[in-house]
CSV table of C-alpha atoms and ligand atoms in Angstrom, one decimal:
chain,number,residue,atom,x,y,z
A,1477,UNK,CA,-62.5,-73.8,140.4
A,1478,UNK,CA,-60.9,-75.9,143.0
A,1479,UNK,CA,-62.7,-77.2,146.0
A,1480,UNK,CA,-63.4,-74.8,148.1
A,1481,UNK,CA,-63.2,-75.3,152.3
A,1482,UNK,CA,-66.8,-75.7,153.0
A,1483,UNK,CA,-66.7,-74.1,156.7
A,1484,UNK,CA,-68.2,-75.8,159.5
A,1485,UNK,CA,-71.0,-77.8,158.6
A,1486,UNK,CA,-73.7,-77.9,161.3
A,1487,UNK,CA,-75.9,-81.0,161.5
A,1488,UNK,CA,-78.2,-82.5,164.5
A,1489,UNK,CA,-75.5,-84.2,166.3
A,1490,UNK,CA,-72.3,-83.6,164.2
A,1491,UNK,CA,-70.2,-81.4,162.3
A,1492,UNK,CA,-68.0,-81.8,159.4
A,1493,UNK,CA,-65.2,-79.9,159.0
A,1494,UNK,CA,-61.8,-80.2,157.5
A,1495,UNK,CA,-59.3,-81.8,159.7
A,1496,UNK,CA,-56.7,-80.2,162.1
A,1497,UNK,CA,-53.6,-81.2,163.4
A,1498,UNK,CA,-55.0,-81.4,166.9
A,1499,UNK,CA,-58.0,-84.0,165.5
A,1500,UNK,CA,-54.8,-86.7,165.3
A,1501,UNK,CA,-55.1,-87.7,168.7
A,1502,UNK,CA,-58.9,-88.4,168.7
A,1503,UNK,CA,-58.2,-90.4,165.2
A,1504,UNK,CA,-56.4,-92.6,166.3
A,1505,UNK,CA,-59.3,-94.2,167.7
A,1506,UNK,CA,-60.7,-94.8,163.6
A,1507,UNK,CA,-57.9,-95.5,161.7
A,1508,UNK,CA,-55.6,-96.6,164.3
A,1509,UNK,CA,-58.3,-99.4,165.2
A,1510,UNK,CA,-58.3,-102.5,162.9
A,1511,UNK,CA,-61.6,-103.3,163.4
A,1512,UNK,CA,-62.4,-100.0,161.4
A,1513,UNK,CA,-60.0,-100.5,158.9
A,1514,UNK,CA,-60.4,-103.8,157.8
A,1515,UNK,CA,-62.1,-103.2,154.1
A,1516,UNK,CA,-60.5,-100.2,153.4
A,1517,UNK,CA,-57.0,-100.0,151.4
A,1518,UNK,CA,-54.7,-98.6,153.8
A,1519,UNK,CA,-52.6,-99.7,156.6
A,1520,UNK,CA,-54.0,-99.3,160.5
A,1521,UNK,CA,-52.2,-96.9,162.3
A,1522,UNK,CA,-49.7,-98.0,165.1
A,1523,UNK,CA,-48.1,-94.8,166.3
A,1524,UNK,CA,-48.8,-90.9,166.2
A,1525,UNK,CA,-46.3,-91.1,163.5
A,1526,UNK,CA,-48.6,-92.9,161.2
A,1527,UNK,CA,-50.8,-89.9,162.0
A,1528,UNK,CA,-48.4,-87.4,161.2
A,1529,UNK,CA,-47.3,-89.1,157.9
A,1530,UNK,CA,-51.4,-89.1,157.1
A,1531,UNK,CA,-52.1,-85.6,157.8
A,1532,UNK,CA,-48.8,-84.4,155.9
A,1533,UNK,CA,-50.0,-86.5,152.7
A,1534,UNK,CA,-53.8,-85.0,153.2
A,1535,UNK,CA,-52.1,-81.2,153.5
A,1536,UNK,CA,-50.5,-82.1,149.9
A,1537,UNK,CA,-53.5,-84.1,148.5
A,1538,UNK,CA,-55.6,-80.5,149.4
A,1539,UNK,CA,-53.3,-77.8,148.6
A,1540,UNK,CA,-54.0,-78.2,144.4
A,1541,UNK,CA,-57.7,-78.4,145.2
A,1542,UNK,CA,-58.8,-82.1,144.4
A,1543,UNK,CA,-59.6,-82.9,147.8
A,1544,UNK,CA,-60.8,-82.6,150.3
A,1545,UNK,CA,-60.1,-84.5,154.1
A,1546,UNK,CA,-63.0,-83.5,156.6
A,1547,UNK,CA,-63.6,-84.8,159.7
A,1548,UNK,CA,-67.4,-85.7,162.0
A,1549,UNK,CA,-67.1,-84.1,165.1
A,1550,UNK,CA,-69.3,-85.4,167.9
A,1551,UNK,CA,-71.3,-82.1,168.9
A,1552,UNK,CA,-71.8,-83.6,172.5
A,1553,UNK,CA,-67.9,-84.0,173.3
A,1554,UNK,CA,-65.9,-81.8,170.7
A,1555,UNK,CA,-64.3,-84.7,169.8
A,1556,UNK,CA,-63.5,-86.2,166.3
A,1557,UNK,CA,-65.1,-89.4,165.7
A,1558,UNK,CA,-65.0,-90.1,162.3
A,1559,UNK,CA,-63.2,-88.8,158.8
A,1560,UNK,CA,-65.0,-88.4,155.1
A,1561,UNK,CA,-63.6,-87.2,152.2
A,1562,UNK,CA,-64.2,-85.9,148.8
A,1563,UNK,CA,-61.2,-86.9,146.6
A,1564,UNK,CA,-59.9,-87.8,142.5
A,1565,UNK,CA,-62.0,-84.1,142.1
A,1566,UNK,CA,-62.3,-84.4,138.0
A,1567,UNK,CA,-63.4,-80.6,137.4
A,1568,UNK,CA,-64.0,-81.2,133.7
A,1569,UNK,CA,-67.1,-84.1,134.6
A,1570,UNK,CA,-67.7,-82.8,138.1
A,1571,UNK,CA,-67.5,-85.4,140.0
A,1572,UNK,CA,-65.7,-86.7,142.7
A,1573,UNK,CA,-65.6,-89.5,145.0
A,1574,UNK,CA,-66.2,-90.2,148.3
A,1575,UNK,CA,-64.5,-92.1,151.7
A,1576,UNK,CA,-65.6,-92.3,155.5
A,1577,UNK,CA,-64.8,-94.0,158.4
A,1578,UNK,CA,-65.9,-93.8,162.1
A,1579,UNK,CA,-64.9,-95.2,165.3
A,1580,UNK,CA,-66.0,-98.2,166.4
A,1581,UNK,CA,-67.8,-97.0,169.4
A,1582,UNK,CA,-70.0,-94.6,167.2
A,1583,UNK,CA,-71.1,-97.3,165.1
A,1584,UNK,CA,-74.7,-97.9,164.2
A,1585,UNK,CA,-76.1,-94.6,165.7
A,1586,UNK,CA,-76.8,-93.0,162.2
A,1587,UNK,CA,-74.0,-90.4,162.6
A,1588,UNK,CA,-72.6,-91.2,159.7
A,1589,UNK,CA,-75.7,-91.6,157.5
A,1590,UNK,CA,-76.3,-87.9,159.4
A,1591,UNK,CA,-72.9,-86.6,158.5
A,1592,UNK,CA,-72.8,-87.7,154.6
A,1593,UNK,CA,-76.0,-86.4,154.4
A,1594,UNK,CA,-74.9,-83.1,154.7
A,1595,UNK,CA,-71.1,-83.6,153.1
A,1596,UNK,CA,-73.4,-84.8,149.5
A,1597,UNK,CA,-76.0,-82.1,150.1
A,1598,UNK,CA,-72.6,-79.6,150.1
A,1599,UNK,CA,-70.7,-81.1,147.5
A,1600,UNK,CA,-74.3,-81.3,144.6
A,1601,UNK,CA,-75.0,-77.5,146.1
A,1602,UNK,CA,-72.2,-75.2,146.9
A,1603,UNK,CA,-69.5,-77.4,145.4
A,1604,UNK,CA,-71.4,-77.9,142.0
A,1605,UNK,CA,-70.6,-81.4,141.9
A,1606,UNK,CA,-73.1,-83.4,139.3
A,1607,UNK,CA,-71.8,-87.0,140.0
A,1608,UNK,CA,-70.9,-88.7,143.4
A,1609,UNK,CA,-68.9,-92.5,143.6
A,1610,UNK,CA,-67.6,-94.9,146.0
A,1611,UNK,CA,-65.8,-97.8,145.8
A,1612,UNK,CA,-66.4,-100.4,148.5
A,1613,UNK,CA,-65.4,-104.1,149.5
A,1614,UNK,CA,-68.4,-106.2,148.7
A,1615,UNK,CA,-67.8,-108.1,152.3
A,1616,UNK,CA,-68.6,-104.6,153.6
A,1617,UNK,CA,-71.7,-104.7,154.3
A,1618,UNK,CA,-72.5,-101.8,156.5
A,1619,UNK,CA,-70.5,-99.8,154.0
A,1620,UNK,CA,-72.9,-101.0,150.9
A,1621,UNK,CA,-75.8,-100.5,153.4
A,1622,UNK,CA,-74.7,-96.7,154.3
A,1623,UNK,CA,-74.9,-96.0,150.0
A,1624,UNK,CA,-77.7,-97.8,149.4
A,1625,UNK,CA,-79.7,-96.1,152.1
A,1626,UNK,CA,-78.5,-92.5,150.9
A,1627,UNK,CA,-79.7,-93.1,147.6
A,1628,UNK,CA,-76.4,-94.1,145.7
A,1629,UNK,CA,-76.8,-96.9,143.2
A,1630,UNK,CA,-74.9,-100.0,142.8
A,1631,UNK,CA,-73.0,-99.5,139.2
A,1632,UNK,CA,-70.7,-102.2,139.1
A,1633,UNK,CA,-67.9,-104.8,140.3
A,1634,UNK,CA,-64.5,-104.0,139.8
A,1635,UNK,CA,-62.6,-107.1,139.7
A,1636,UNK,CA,-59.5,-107.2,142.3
A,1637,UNK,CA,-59.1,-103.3,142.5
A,1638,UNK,CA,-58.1,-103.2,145.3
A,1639,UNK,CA,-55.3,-104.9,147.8
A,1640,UNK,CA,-56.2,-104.7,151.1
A,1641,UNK,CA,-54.3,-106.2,153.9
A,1642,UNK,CA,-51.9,-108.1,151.5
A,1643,UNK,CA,-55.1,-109.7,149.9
A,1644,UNK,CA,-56.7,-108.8,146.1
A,1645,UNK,CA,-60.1,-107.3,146.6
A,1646,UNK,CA,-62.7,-107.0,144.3
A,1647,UNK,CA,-64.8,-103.5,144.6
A,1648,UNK,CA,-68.4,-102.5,144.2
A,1649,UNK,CA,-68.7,-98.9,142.6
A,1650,UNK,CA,-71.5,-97.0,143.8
A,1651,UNK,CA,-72.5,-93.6,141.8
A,1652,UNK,CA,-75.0,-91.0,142.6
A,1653,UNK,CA,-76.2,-87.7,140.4
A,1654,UNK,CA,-77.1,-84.4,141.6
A,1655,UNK,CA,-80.4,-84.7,139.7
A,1656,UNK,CA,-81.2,-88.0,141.8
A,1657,UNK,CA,-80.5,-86.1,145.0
A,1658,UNK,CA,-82.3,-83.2,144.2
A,1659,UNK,CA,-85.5,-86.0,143.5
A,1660,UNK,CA,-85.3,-87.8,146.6
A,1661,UNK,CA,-88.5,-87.8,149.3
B,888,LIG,C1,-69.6,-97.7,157.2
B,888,LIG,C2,-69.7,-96.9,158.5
B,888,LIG,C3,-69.1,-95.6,158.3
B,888,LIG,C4,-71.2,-96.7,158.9
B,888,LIG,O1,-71.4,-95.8,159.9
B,888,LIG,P1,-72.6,-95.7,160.9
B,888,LIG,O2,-72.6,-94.4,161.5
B,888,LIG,O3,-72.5,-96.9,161.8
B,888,LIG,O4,-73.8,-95.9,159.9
B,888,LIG,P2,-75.3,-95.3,160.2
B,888,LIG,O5,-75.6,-95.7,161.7
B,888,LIG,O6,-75.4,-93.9,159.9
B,888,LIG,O7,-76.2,-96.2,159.3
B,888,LIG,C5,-76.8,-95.7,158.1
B,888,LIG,C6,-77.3,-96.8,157.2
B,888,LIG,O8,-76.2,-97.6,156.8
B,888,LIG,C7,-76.7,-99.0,156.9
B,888,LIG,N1,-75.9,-99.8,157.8
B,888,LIG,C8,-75.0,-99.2,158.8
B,888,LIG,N2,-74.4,-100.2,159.5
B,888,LIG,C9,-74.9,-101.4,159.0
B,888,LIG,C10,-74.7,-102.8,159.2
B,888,LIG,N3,-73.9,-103.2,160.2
B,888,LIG,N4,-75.4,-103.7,158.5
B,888,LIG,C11,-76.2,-103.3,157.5
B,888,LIG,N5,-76.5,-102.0,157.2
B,888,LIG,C12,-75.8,-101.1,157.9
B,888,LIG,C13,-78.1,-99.0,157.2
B,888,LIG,O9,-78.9,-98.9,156.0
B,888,LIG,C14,-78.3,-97.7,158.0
B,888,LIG,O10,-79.5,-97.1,157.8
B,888,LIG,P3,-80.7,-97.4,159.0
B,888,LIG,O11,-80.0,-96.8,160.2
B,888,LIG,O12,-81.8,-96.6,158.5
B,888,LIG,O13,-80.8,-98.9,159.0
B,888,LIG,C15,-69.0,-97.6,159.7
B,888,LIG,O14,-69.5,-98.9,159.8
B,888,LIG,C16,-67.5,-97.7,159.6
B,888,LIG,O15,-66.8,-96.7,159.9
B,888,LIG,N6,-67.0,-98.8,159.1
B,888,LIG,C17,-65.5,-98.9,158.9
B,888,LIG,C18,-64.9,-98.0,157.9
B,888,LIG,C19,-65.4,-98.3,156.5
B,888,LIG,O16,-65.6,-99.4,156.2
B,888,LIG,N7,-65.7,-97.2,155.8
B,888,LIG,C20,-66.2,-97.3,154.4
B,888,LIG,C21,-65.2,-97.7,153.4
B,888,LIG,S1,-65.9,-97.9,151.8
């Protein structure tokens, strides 16, 4: 069974749902900002067309059904501020991983602890995932802080996984189970 389109999900101040062409505009503000992208492995975004090339690749990464490219809408404006993902969907271990990013000017606020809340909660529940990961640049720190504080558990270094912005980058792997979630207070 593929990954299935969640819907809209409803939380306090946000909602995740899967992206739209007309969400481009609005991203531009996350990964078109360098500020935002600075540990993660892709380039920033300079022009719409950066933004059409993404959401094309996205559209092929979803249509076999190992992905999934959602985005956290700010309830109070409509607009997108942030993306998270579920992607490398291994159906045989159920597990995937996850990626997020938000605007700078939505940072520290707890959306983002708000919306992965409710992205996990869908993917141990309705998407019968048993096994969460995420890599992240140890330098990262809000990023580490973010797993750490939703429960996720610091596995491992992986030496120089990544390159990001021309530069080798070693990467902390982060892992959570569904029967850990289903435990927590
Ligand atoms: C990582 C990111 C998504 C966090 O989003 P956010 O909405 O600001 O995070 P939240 O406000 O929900 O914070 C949730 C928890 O994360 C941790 N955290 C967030 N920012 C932090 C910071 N600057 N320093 C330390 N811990 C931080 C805290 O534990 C926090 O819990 P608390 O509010 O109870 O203290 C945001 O900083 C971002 O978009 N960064 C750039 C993109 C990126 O690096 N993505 C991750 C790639 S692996």
């Amino acid at each position: 069974v593929p990954l299935s389109d969640p819907g809209t999900i409803d939380c306090a101040r946000v909602q995740v749902r899967r992206v739209r062409e007309s969400d481009l505009p609005a991203l531009m503000d996350v990964s078109g900002d360098p500020r935002v992208t600075r540990f993660l492995p892709y380039e920033t975004w300079t022009s719409p067309n950066d933004a059409n090339a993404w959401y094309r690749r996205m559209e092929d990464l979803m249509a076999p059904g190992t992905a999934l490219q959602l985005v956290v809408v700010e309830k109070r404006s409509s607009l997108a501020i942030g993306t998270c993902l579920l992607f490398r969907f291994e159906e045989r271990s159920a597990r995937a991983e996850i990626g997020y990013a938000l605007a700078h000017s939505a940072w520290n606020k707890g959306y983002m602890r708000e919306a992965l809340t409710a992205l996990v909660d869908c993917a141990f529940t309705l998407l019968s995932l048993r096994r969460l990961e995420a890599e992240v640049d140890p330098r990262n720190i809000a990023s580490a802080g973010l797993m750490t504080r939703l429960g996720f558990t610091r596995e491992g270094l992986l030496r120089e996984r990544w390159i990001t912005k021309g530069e080798p980058t070693d990467v902390l792997v982060f892992g959570l189970l569904e029967t850990e979630w289903a435990k927590r207070g």
